[in-house]
């Protein structure tokens, strides 16, 4: 695909002033983007490798601009495996970020809380993940090596410090990635809990693993929007996820801003 004029302008701006970080916003977190003073914005469909988002609560635009005195690339929404059926497309934003010169990737997501402390509204800093999505693509590493957590200890420390300044003690935990799009059964959540998962969601793990393997430094934070299936009364609705995510968008934006200020 030939780059559109808008994407070419984004590329030129990024080349002139390289973004220090790329941020991916999860479901319902669109208001976080208000913190960015954008100099260029391009819809996903105009970015090579990306496609329009079909999920409510994802704006589907990538913006380049300034936030906390830093040049930042912001993905307003993401593509999920369940909407595009292609891990290559899911990974395209991080490849774009790398192509535009970014070395740091900060992901956010909406997630269901499994750990007892992870009630709606809380933020979880991802320490590691469980990703058993198919096809399992890490065969190249199956020669006896232990695969380290792809979440950067340095960035986790920056999140932790930024949280403390805001009076937020971030819960660190393990994110379990499922493909969705439907929510889990209570039995699946009991199984995930037994495996050591603290929260569950439909994104992030594959993006982080691929980005880490490609040499990017990664961190992710989960915004807990609901108790996972079977851990509270009643069914889970996407509307509830969006409402709770939007309610915490300011706090998440403060946290990301604190991290950006601390980035060297
Ligand atoms: N399960 C999976 N994905 C989610 C959830 C959940 O409970 N909440 C938000 N995203």
PDB file of C-alpha atoms and ligand atoms in Angstrom:
ATOM      1  CA  UNK A   1       0.000   0.000   0.000  1.00  0.00           C
ATOM      2  CA  UNK A   2       1.312   3.445  -0.960  1.00  0.00           C
ATOM      3  CA  UNK A   3       1.623   5.684   2.129  1.00  0.00           C
ATOM      4  CA  UNK A   4      -1.064   8.355   2.171  1.00  0.00           C
ATOM      5  CA  UNK A   5      -0.110  11.990   2.456  1.00  0.00           C
ATOM      6  CA  UNK A   6      -1.196  12.061   6.115  1.00  0.00           C
ATOM      7  CA  UNK A   7       0.955   9.041   6.971  1.00  0.00           C
ATOM      8  CA  UNK A   8       3.902  10.511   5.070  1.00  0.00           C
ATOM      9  CA  UNK A   9       3.556  13.702   7.151  1.00  0.00           C
ATOM     10  CA  UNK A  10       3.496  11.629  10.348  1.00  0.00           C
ATOM     11  CA  UNK A  11       6.641   9.851   9.172  1.00  0.00           C
ATOM     12  CA  UNK A  12       8.386  13.138   8.396  1.00  0.00           C
ATOM     13  CA  UNK A  13       7.470  14.569  11.817  1.00  0.00           C
ATOM     14  CA  UNK A  14       8.687  11.413  13.574  1.00  0.00           C
ATOM     15  CA  UNK A  15      11.949  11.516  11.660  1.00  0.00           C
ATOM     16  CA  UNK A  16      12.497  15.152  12.618  1.00  0.00           C
ATOM     17  CA  UNK A  17      11.744  14.489  16.298  1.00  0.00           C
ATOM     18  CA  UNK A  18      11.790  10.817  17.273  1.00  0.00           C
ATOM     19  CA  UNK A  19       9.041   9.729  19.701  1.00  0.00           C
ATOM     20  CA  UNK A  20      10.477   8.582  23.035  1.00  0.00           C
ATOM     21  CA  UNK A  21       7.534   6.269  23.624  1.00  0.00           C
ATOM     22  CA  UNK A  22       4.509   4.743  21.955  1.00  0.00           C
ATOM     23  CA  UNK A  23       1.358   4.343  24.044  1.00  0.00           C
ATOM     24  CA  UNK A  24      -1.531   2.046  23.166  1.00  0.00           C
ATOM     25  CA  UNK A  25      -4.909   2.881  24.706  1.00  0.00           C
ATOM     26  CA  UNK A  26      -7.308   0.096  25.649  1.00  0.00           C
ATOM     27  CA  UNK A  27     -11.104  -0.035  25.565  1.00  0.00           C
ATOM     28  CA  UNK A  28     -12.894   3.094  26.752  1.00  0.00           C
ATOM     29  CA  UNK A  29      -9.694   5.033  27.493  1.00  0.00           C
ATOM     30  CA  UNK A  30     -10.063   7.510  24.646  1.00  0.00           C
ATOM     31  CA  UNK A  31     -10.067  10.539  26.955  1.00  0.00           C
ATOM     32  CA  UNK A  32      -6.441   9.894  27.852  1.00  0.00           C
ATOM     33  CA  UNK A  33      -5.661  11.228  24.358  1.00  0.00           C
ATOM     34  CA  UNK A  34      -6.799  14.703  25.461  1.00  0.00           C
ATOM     35  CA  UNK A  35      -3.446  15.053  27.256  1.00  0.00           C
ATOM     36  CA  UNK A  36      -1.535  14.861  23.977  1.00  0.00           C
ATOM     37  CA  UNK A  37      -0.884  18.043  21.995  1.00  0.00           C
ATOM     38  CA  UNK A  38      -1.080  16.347  18.620  1.00  0.00           C
ATOM     39  CA  UNK A  39       0.882  17.605  15.639  1.00  0.00           C
ATOM     40  CA  UNK A  40      -0.302  14.831  13.298  1.00  0.00           C
ATOM     41  CA  UNK A  41      -3.137  12.310  13.435  1.00  0.00           C
ATOM     42  CA  UNK A  42      -3.817   9.493  10.992  1.00  0.00           C
ATOM     43  CA  UNK A  43      -6.720   7.022  11.000  1.00  0.00           C
ATOM     44  CA  UNK A  44      -5.669   3.375  11.357  1.00  0.00           C
ATOM     45  CA  UNK A  45      -6.867   2.591   7.814  1.00  0.00           C
ATOM     46  CA  UNK A  46      -4.199   4.902   6.418  1.00  0.00           C
ATOM     47  CA  UNK A  47      -1.363   3.227   8.313  1.00  0.00           C
ATOM     48  CA  UNK A  48       0.292   0.379   6.387  1.00  0.00           C
ATOM     49  CA  UNK A  49      -0.607  -2.952   7.996  1.00  0.00           C
ATOM     50  CA  UNK A  50      -3.460  -1.562  10.120  1.00  0.00           C
ATOM     51  CA  UNK A  51      -7.190  -1.675   9.536  1.00  0.00           C
ATOM     52  CA  UNK A  52     -10.186   0.176  10.958  1.00  0.00           C
ATOM     53  CA  UNK A  53     -11.228  -0.925  14.448  1.00  0.00           C
ATOM     54  CA  UNK A  54     -14.651  -2.511  14.780  1.00  0.00           C
ATOM     55  CA  UNK A  55     -14.875  -2.451  18.566  1.00  0.00           C
ATOM     56  CA  UNK A  56     -16.859   0.212  20.369  1.00  0.00           C
ATOM     57  CA  UNK A  57     -14.628   2.313  22.625  1.00  0.00           C
ATOM     58  CA  UNK A  58     -11.621   2.298  20.255  1.00  0.00           C
ATOM     59  CA  UNK A  59     -11.135   5.480  18.244  1.00  0.00           C
ATOM     60  CA  UNK A  60      -8.846   3.884  15.653  1.00  0.00           C
ATOM     61  CA  UNK A  61      -6.381   6.687  15.113  1.00  0.00           C
ATOM     62  CA  UNK A  62      -2.670   7.136  15.651  1.00  0.00           C
ATOM     63  CA  UNK A  63      -1.406  10.542  16.756  1.00  0.00           C
ATOM     64  CA  UNK A  64       2.031  12.030  17.126  1.00  0.00           C
ATOM     65  CA  UNK A  65       2.478  14.906  19.502  1.00  0.00           C
ATOM     66  CA  UNK A  66       3.814  16.275  22.747  1.00  0.00           C
ATOM     67  CA  UNK A  67       2.938  15.193  26.239  1.00  0.00           C
ATOM     68  CA  UNK A  68       4.833  16.163  29.384  1.00  0.00           C
ATOM     69  CA  UNK A  69       7.556  17.685  27.224  1.00  0.00           C
ATOM     70  CA  UNK A  70       8.097  14.418  25.383  1.00  0.00           C
ATOM     71  CA  UNK A  71       7.404  13.477  21.777  1.00  0.00           C
ATOM     72  CA  UNK A  72       4.905  10.607  21.961  1.00  0.00           C
ATOM     73  CA  UNK A  73       3.171   8.313  19.484  1.00  0.00           C
ATOM     74  CA  UNK A  74      -0.319   7.481  20.687  1.00  0.00           C
ATOM     75  CA  UNK A  75      -2.454   4.634  19.368  1.00  0.00           C
ATOM     76  CA  UNK A  76      -6.030   5.522  20.236  1.00  0.00           C
ATOM     77  CA  UNK A  77      -7.363   2.002  20.336  1.00  0.00           C
ATOM     78  CA  UNK A  78      -5.963  -1.305  19.179  1.00  0.00           C
ATOM     79  CA  UNK A  79      -6.791  -4.246  16.956  1.00  0.00           C
ATOM     80  CA  UNK A  80      -7.778  -7.509  18.617  1.00  0.00           C
ATOM     81  CA  UNK A  81      -7.233 -10.982  17.257  1.00  0.00           C
ATOM     82  CA  UNK A  82     -10.971 -11.652  17.362  1.00  0.00           C
ATOM     83  CA  UNK A  83     -11.717  -8.793  14.967  1.00  0.00           C
ATOM     84  CA  UNK A  84      -8.959  -9.301  12.410  1.00  0.00           C
ATOM     85  CA  UNK A  85      -8.081 -13.015  12.775  1.00  0.00           C
ATOM     86  CA  UNK A  86      -4.470 -12.147  12.142  1.00  0.00           C
ATOM     87  CA  UNK A  87      -1.650 -11.858  14.656  1.00  0.00           C
ATOM     88  CA  UNK A  88       0.306  -9.945  12.010  1.00  0.00           C
ATOM     89  CA  UNK A  89      -2.360  -7.204  12.090  1.00  0.00           C
ATOM     90  CA  UNK A  90      -2.462  -7.242  15.904  1.00  0.00           C
ATOM     91  CA  UNK A  91       1.309  -6.671  15.880  1.00  0.00           C
ATOM     92  CA  UNK A  92       1.240  -3.955  13.199  1.00  0.00           C
ATOM     93  CA  UNK A  93       1.015  -0.994  15.647  1.00  0.00           C
ATOM     94  CA  UNK A  94       4.166  -2.014  17.449  1.00  0.00           C
ATOM     95  CA  UNK A  95       5.971  -2.474  14.132  1.00  0.00           C
ATOM     96  CA  UNK A  96       4.788   1.000  13.129  1.00  0.00           C
ATOM     97  CA  UNK A  97       6.051   2.352  16.457  1.00  0.00           C
ATOM     98  CA  UNK A  98       9.444   0.777  15.873  1.00  0.00           C
ATOM     99  CA  UNK A  99       9.544   1.978  12.272  1.00  0.00           C
ATOM    100  CA  UNK A 100       8.882   5.522  13.514  1.00  0.00           C
ATOM    101  CA  UNK A 101      11.875   5.278  15.828  1.00  0.00           C
ATOM    102  CA  UNK A 102      10.290   4.413  19.178  1.00  0.00           C
ATOM    103  CA  UNK A 103      12.209   2.260  21.646  1.00  0.00           C
ATOM    104  CA  UNK A 104       9.659   2.175  24.464  1.00  0.00           C
ATOM    105  CA  UNK A 105       6.157   0.716  24.308  1.00  0.00           C
ATOM    106  CA  UNK A 106       3.580   1.405  27.027  1.00  0.00           C
ATOM    107  CA  UNK A 107       0.361  -0.577  26.687  1.00  0.00           C
ATOM    108  CA  UNK A 108      -2.897  -0.184  28.528  1.00  0.00           C
ATOM    109  CA  UNK A 109      -5.861  -2.515  28.579  1.00  0.00           C
ATOM    110  CA  UNK A 110      -9.198  -3.090  30.230  1.00  0.00           C
ATOM    111  CA  UNK A 111      -9.249  -6.318  32.229  1.00  0.00           C
ATOM    112  CA  UNK A 112     -11.361  -8.422  34.531  1.00  0.00           C
ATOM    113  CA  UNK A 113     -10.017  -8.719  38.070  1.00  0.00           C
ATOM    114  CA  UNK A 114      -9.316 -12.244  39.338  1.00  0.00           C
ATOM    115  CA  UNK A 115      -7.119 -11.502  42.374  1.00  0.00           C
ATOM    116  CA  UNK A 116      -9.271 -10.588  45.391  1.00  0.00           C
ATOM    117  CA  UNK A 117      -7.690  -7.135  45.606  1.00  0.00           C
ATOM    118  CA  UNK A 118      -8.419  -6.292  41.985  1.00  0.00           C
ATOM    119  CA  UNK A 119     -11.775  -4.602  42.231  1.00  0.00           C
ATOM    120  CA  UNK A 120     -13.208  -2.395  39.459  1.00  0.00           C
ATOM    121  CA  UNK A 121     -11.310   0.878  39.261  1.00  0.00           C
ATOM    122  CA  UNK A 122      -7.951  -0.502  40.348  1.00  0.00           C
ATOM    123  CA  UNK A 123      -4.850  -0.439  38.208  1.00  0.00           C
ATOM    124  CA  UNK A 124      -2.591  -3.461  37.832  1.00  0.00           C
ATOM    125  CA  UNK A 125       0.981  -3.174  36.645  1.00  0.00           C
ATOM    126  CA  UNK A 126       1.692  -6.264  34.556  1.00  0.00           C
ATOM    127  CA  UNK A 127       4.643  -8.268  35.909  1.00  0.00           C
ATOM    128  CA  UNK A 128       4.273 -11.182  33.494  1.00  0.00           C
ATOM    129  CA  UNK A 129       1.619 -12.853  31.400  1.00  0.00           C
ATOM    130  CA  UNK A 130       0.096 -16.175  30.493  1.00  0.00           C
ATOM    131  CA  UNK A 131      -0.457 -16.443  26.763  1.00  0.00           C
ATOM    132  CA  UNK A 132      -1.692 -19.735  25.495  1.00  0.00           C
ATOM    133  CA  UNK A 133      -3.391 -18.370  22.399  1.00  0.00           C
ATOM    134  CA  UNK A 134      -3.093 -20.469  19.294  1.00  0.00           C
ATOM    135  CA  UNK A 135      -1.163 -20.839  17.158  1.00  0.00           C
ATOM    136  CA  UNK A 136       1.595 -20.860  19.720  1.00  0.00           C
ATOM    137  CA  UNK A 137       4.354 -18.995  17.978  1.00  0.00           C
ATOM    138  CA  UNK A 138       7.351 -19.317  20.240  1.00  0.00           C
ATOM    139  CA  UNK A 139       8.598 -22.684  18.959  1.00  0.00           C
ATOM    140  CA  UNK A 140      11.880 -21.048  18.019  1.00  0.00           C
ATOM    141  CA  UNK A 141      12.578 -20.655  21.708  1.00  0.00           C
ATOM    142  CA  UNK A 142      11.614 -24.196  22.716  1.00  0.00           C
ATOM    143  CA  UNK A 143      15.171 -25.423  23.118  1.00  0.00           C
ATOM    144  CA  UNK A 144      15.213 -25.506  26.863  1.00  0.00           C
ATOM    145  CA  UNK A 145      15.738 -21.796  27.479  1.00  0.00           C
ATOM    146  CA  UNK A 146      13.598 -20.114  30.105  1.00  0.00           C
ATOM    147  CA  UNK A 147      11.674 -17.284  28.473  1.00  0.00           C
ATOM    148  CA  UNK A 148      12.089 -14.239  30.752  1.00  0.00           C
ATOM    149  CA  UNK A 149       9.201 -11.899  31.464  1.00  0.00           C
ATOM    150  CA  UNK A 150       9.039  -9.400  28.583  1.00  0.00           C
ATOM    151  CA  UNK A 151       7.983  -6.584  30.964  1.00  0.00           C
ATOM    152  CA  UNK A 152      10.895  -4.251  31.630  1.00  0.00           C
ATOM    153  CA  UNK A 153      11.917  -3.986  35.324  1.00  0.00           C
ATOM    154  CA  UNK A 154      13.139  -0.427  34.657  1.00  0.00           C
ATOM    155  CA  UNK A 155       9.763   0.683  33.261  1.00  0.00           C
ATOM    156  CA  UNK A 156       7.889  -1.137  36.027  1.00  0.00           C
ATOM    157  CA  UNK A 157       9.911   0.850  38.538  1.00  0.00           C
ATOM    158  CA  UNK A 158       9.019   4.096  36.729  1.00  0.00           C
ATOM    159  CA  UNK A 159       5.314   3.178  36.901  1.00  0.00           C
ATOM    160  CA  UNK A 160       5.628   2.274  40.549  1.00  0.00           C
ATOM    161  CA  UNK A 161       7.397   5.564  41.374  1.00  0.00           C
ATOM    162  CA  UNK A 162       4.903   7.603  39.335  1.00  0.00           C
ATOM    163  CA  UNK A 163       2.076   5.827  41.152  1.00  0.00           C
ATOM    164  CA  UNK A 164       3.544   6.569  44.578  1.00  0.00           C
ATOM    165  CA  UNK A 165       3.783  10.279  43.729  1.00  0.00           C
ATOM    166  CA  UNK A 166       0.075  10.187  42.896  1.00  0.00           C
ATOM    167  CA  UNK A 167      -0.773   8.280  46.064  1.00  0.00           C
ATOM    168  CA  UNK A 168      -1.483   5.131  44.060  1.00  0.00           C
ATOM    169  CA  UNK A 169       0.043   1.861  45.206  1.00  0.00           C
ATOM    170  CA  UNK A 170      -0.012  -0.196  42.041  1.00  0.00           C
ATOM    171  CA  UNK A 171      -0.846  -3.854  42.364  1.00  0.00           C
ATOM    172  CA  UNK A 172       1.666  -5.932  40.371  1.00  0.00           C
ATOM    173  CA  UNK A 173       0.312  -9.077  38.807  1.00  0.00           C
ATOM    174  CA  UNK A 174       0.034 -11.615  36.040  1.00  0.00           C
ATOM    175  CA  UNK A 175      -2.201 -10.892  33.023  1.00  0.00           C
ATOM    176  CA  UNK A 176      -3.886 -13.821  31.305  1.00  0.00           C
ATOM    177  CA  UNK A 177      -4.569 -13.216  27.617  1.00  0.00           C
ATOM    178  CA  UNK A 178      -7.552 -14.876  26.001  1.00  0.00           C
ATOM    179  CA  UNK A 179      -8.760 -14.350  22.436  1.00  0.00           C
ATOM    180  CA  UNK A 180     -12.378 -13.442  23.227  1.00  0.00           C
ATOM    181  CA  UNK A 181     -14.569 -11.917  22.007  1.00  0.00           C
ATOM    182  CA  UNK A 182     -16.945 -13.418  24.556  1.00  0.00           C
ATOM    183  CA  UNK A 183     -16.166 -13.268  28.247  1.00  0.00           C
ATOM    184  CA  UNK A 184     -15.044 -16.361  30.104  1.00  0.00           C
ATOM    185  CA  UNK A 185     -17.054 -18.942  31.996  1.00  0.00           C
ATOM    186  CA  UNK A 186     -16.727 -19.038  35.805  1.00  0.00           C
ATOM    187  CA  UNK A 187     -14.910 -22.387  35.439  1.00  0.00           C
ATOM    188  CA  UNK A 188     -12.382 -20.816  33.075  1.00  0.00           C
ATOM    189  CA  UNK A 189     -11.738 -18.062  35.590  1.00  0.00           C
ATOM    190  CA  UNK A 190     -11.228 -20.617  38.393  1.00  0.00           C
ATOM    191  CA  UNK A 191      -8.715 -22.374  36.110  1.00  0.00           C
ATOM    192  CA  UNK A 192      -6.930 -19.093  35.322  1.00  0.00           C
ATOM    193  CA  UNK A 193      -6.741 -18.276  39.027  1.00  0.00           C
ATOM    194  CA  UNK A 194      -5.232 -21.711  39.748  1.00  0.00           C
ATOM    195  CA  UNK A 195      -2.633 -21.068  37.026  1.00  0.00           C
ATOM    196  CA  UNK A 196      -1.595 -17.853  38.767  1.00  0.00           C
ATOM    197  CA  UNK A 197      -3.469 -15.212  36.780  1.00  0.00           C
ATOM    198  CA  UNK A 198      -4.459 -12.012  38.576  1.00  0.00           C
ATOM    199  CA  UNK A 199      -6.410 -10.407  35.730  1.00  0.00           C
ATOM    200  CA  UNK A 200      -7.811 -11.458  32.370  1.00  0.00           C
ATOM    201  CA  UNK A 201      -8.155  -9.613  29.074  1.00  0.00           C
ATOM    202  CA  UNK A 202      -8.170  -9.981  25.313  1.00  0.00           C
ATOM    203  CA  UNK A 203      -4.989  -8.230  24.244  1.00  0.00           C
ATOM    204  CA  UNK A 204      -1.478  -7.116  25.208  1.00  0.00           C
ATOM    205  CA  UNK A 205       0.409 -10.396  25.710  1.00  0.00           C
ATOM    206  CA  UNK A 206       1.148 -11.120  22.055  1.00  0.00           C
ATOM    207  CA  UNK A 207       1.926  -7.458  21.341  1.00  0.00           C
ATOM    208  CA  UNK A 208       4.348  -7.240  24.246  1.00  0.00           C
ATOM    209  CA  UNK A 209       6.057 -10.540  23.466  1.00  0.00           C
ATOM    210  CA  UNK A 210       6.625  -9.623  19.825  1.00  0.00           C
ATOM    211  CA  UNK A 211       7.728  -6.090  20.702  1.00  0.00           C
ATOM    212  CA  UNK A 212      10.147  -7.384  23.341  1.00  0.00           C
ATOM    213  CA  UNK A 213      11.577  -9.931  20.892  1.00  0.00           C
ATOM    214  CA  UNK A 214      12.025  -7.100  18.378  1.00  0.00           C
ATOM    215  CA  UNK A 215      14.078  -5.120  20.921  1.00  0.00           C
ATOM    216  CA  UNK A 216      11.506  -2.684  22.329  1.00  0.00           C
ATOM    217  CA  UNK A 217      11.334  -2.006  26.059  1.00  0.00           C
ATOM    218  CA  UNK A 218       7.769  -2.747  27.183  1.00  0.00           C
ATOM    219  CA  UNK A 219       5.415  -2.137  30.067  1.00  0.00           C
ATOM    220  CA  UNK A 220       1.684  -2.636  30.445  1.00  0.00           C
ATOM    221  CA  UNK A 221      -0.951  -1.518  32.872  1.00  0.00           C
ATOM    222  CA  UNK A 222      -4.397  -3.089  33.223  1.00  0.00           C
ATOM    223  CA  UNK A 223      -7.357  -1.009  34.240  1.00  0.00           C
ATOM    224  CA  UNK A 224      -9.690  -3.332  36.101  1.00  0.00           C
ATOM    225  CA  UNK A 225     -13.167  -2.667  34.751  1.00  0.00           C
ATOM    226  CA  UNK A 226     -15.088  -5.594  36.296  1.00  0.00           C
ATOM    227  CA  UNK A 227     -14.684  -8.648  38.452  1.00  0.00           C
ATOM    228  CA  UNK A 228     -13.977 -11.637  36.180  1.00  0.00           C
ATOM    229  CA  UNK A 229     -16.774 -14.089  35.377  1.00  0.00           C
ATOM    230  CA  UNK A 230     -18.317 -15.775  38.376  1.00  0.00           C
ATOM    231  CA  UNK A 231     -16.643 -13.462  40.905  1.00  0.00           C
ATOM    232  CA  UNK A 232     -19.579 -11.076  41.173  1.00  0.00           C
ATOM    233  CA  UNK A 233     -23.306 -11.253  40.655  1.00  0.00           C
ATOM    234  CA  UNK A 234     -24.611 -11.001  37.143  1.00  0.00           C
ATOM    235  CA  UNK A 235     -23.142 -11.058  33.655  1.00  0.00           C
ATOM    236  CA  UNK A 236     -20.380  -8.832  32.303  1.00  0.00           C
ATOM    237  CA  UNK A 237     -21.333  -6.276  29.658  1.00  0.00           C
ATOM    238  CA  UNK A 238     -19.021  -4.405  27.292  1.00  0.00           C
ATOM    239  CA  UNK A 239     -20.949  -1.245  28.277  1.00  0.00           C
ATOM    240  CA  UNK A 240     -19.913  -1.711  31.918  1.00  0.00           C
ATOM    241  CA  UNK A 241     -16.294  -2.208  30.804  1.00  0.00           C
ATOM    242  CA  UNK A 242     -16.387   1.036  28.789  1.00  0.00           C
ATOM    243  CA  UNK A 243     -18.066   3.056  31.552  1.00  0.00           C
ATOM    244  CA  UNK A 244     -15.621   1.923  34.219  1.00  0.00           C
ATOM    245  CA  UNK A 245     -12.627   2.457  31.943  1.00  0.00           C
ATOM    246  CA  UNK A 246     -13.792   5.980  31.085  1.00  0.00           C
ATOM    247  CA  UNK A 247     -14.283   6.761  34.796  1.00  0.00           C
ATOM    248  CA  UNK A 248     -10.613   5.985  35.482  1.00  0.00           C
ATOM    249  CA  UNK A 249      -9.177   7.604  32.359  1.00  0.00           C
ATOM    250  CA  UNK A 250      -7.948  10.703  34.238  1.00  0.00           C
ATOM    251  CA  UNK A 251      -6.070   8.617  36.807  1.00  0.00           C
ATOM    252  CA  UNK A 252      -4.526   6.496  34.087  1.00  0.00           C
ATOM    253  CA  UNK A 253      -3.523   9.647  32.196  1.00  0.00           C
ATOM    254  CA  UNK A 254      -1.879  11.033  35.371  1.00  0.00           C
ATOM    255  CA  UNK A 255       0.042   7.794  35.775  1.00  0.00           C
ATOM    256  CA  UNK A 256       1.218   7.718  32.159  1.00  0.00           C
ATOM    257  CA  UNK A 257       2.205  11.378  32.432  1.00  0.00           C
ATOM    258  CA  UNK A 258       4.304  10.591  35.505  1.00  0.00           C
ATOM    259  CA  UNK A 259       6.052   7.804  33.612  1.00  0.00           C
ATOM    260  CA  UNK A 260       6.696  10.017  30.585  1.00  0.00           C
ATOM    261  CA  UNK A 261       8.275  12.665  32.840  1.00  0.00           C
ATOM    262  CA  UNK A 262      10.577  10.015  34.293  1.00  0.00           C
ATOM    263  CA  UNK A 263      11.630   8.535  30.943  1.00  0.00           C
ATOM    264  CA  UNK A 264      15.242   9.326  30.147  1.00  0.00           C
TER     265      UNK A 264
HETATM  266  N1  LIG B   1     -12.493 -10.821  30.496  1.00  0.00           N
HETATM  267  C1  LIG B   1     -11.798 -10.639  29.335  1.00  0.00           C
HETATM  268  N2  LIG B   1     -11.518  -9.439  28.861  1.00  0.00           N
HETATM  269  C2  LIG B   1     -11.923  -8.364  29.559  1.00  0.00           C
HETATM  270  C3  LIG B   1     -12.643  -8.491  30.758  1.00  0.00           C
HETATM  271  C4  LIG B   1     -12.946  -9.785  31.247  1.00  0.00           C
HETATM  272  O1  LIG B   1     -13.578  -9.969  32.306  1.00  0.00           O
HETATM  273  N3  LIG B   1     -12.925  -7.221  31.191  1.00  0.00           N
HETATM  274  C5  LIG B   1     -12.363  -6.374  30.280  1.00  0.00           C
HETATM  275  N4  LIG B   1     -11.766  -7.050  29.289  1.00  0.00           N
END
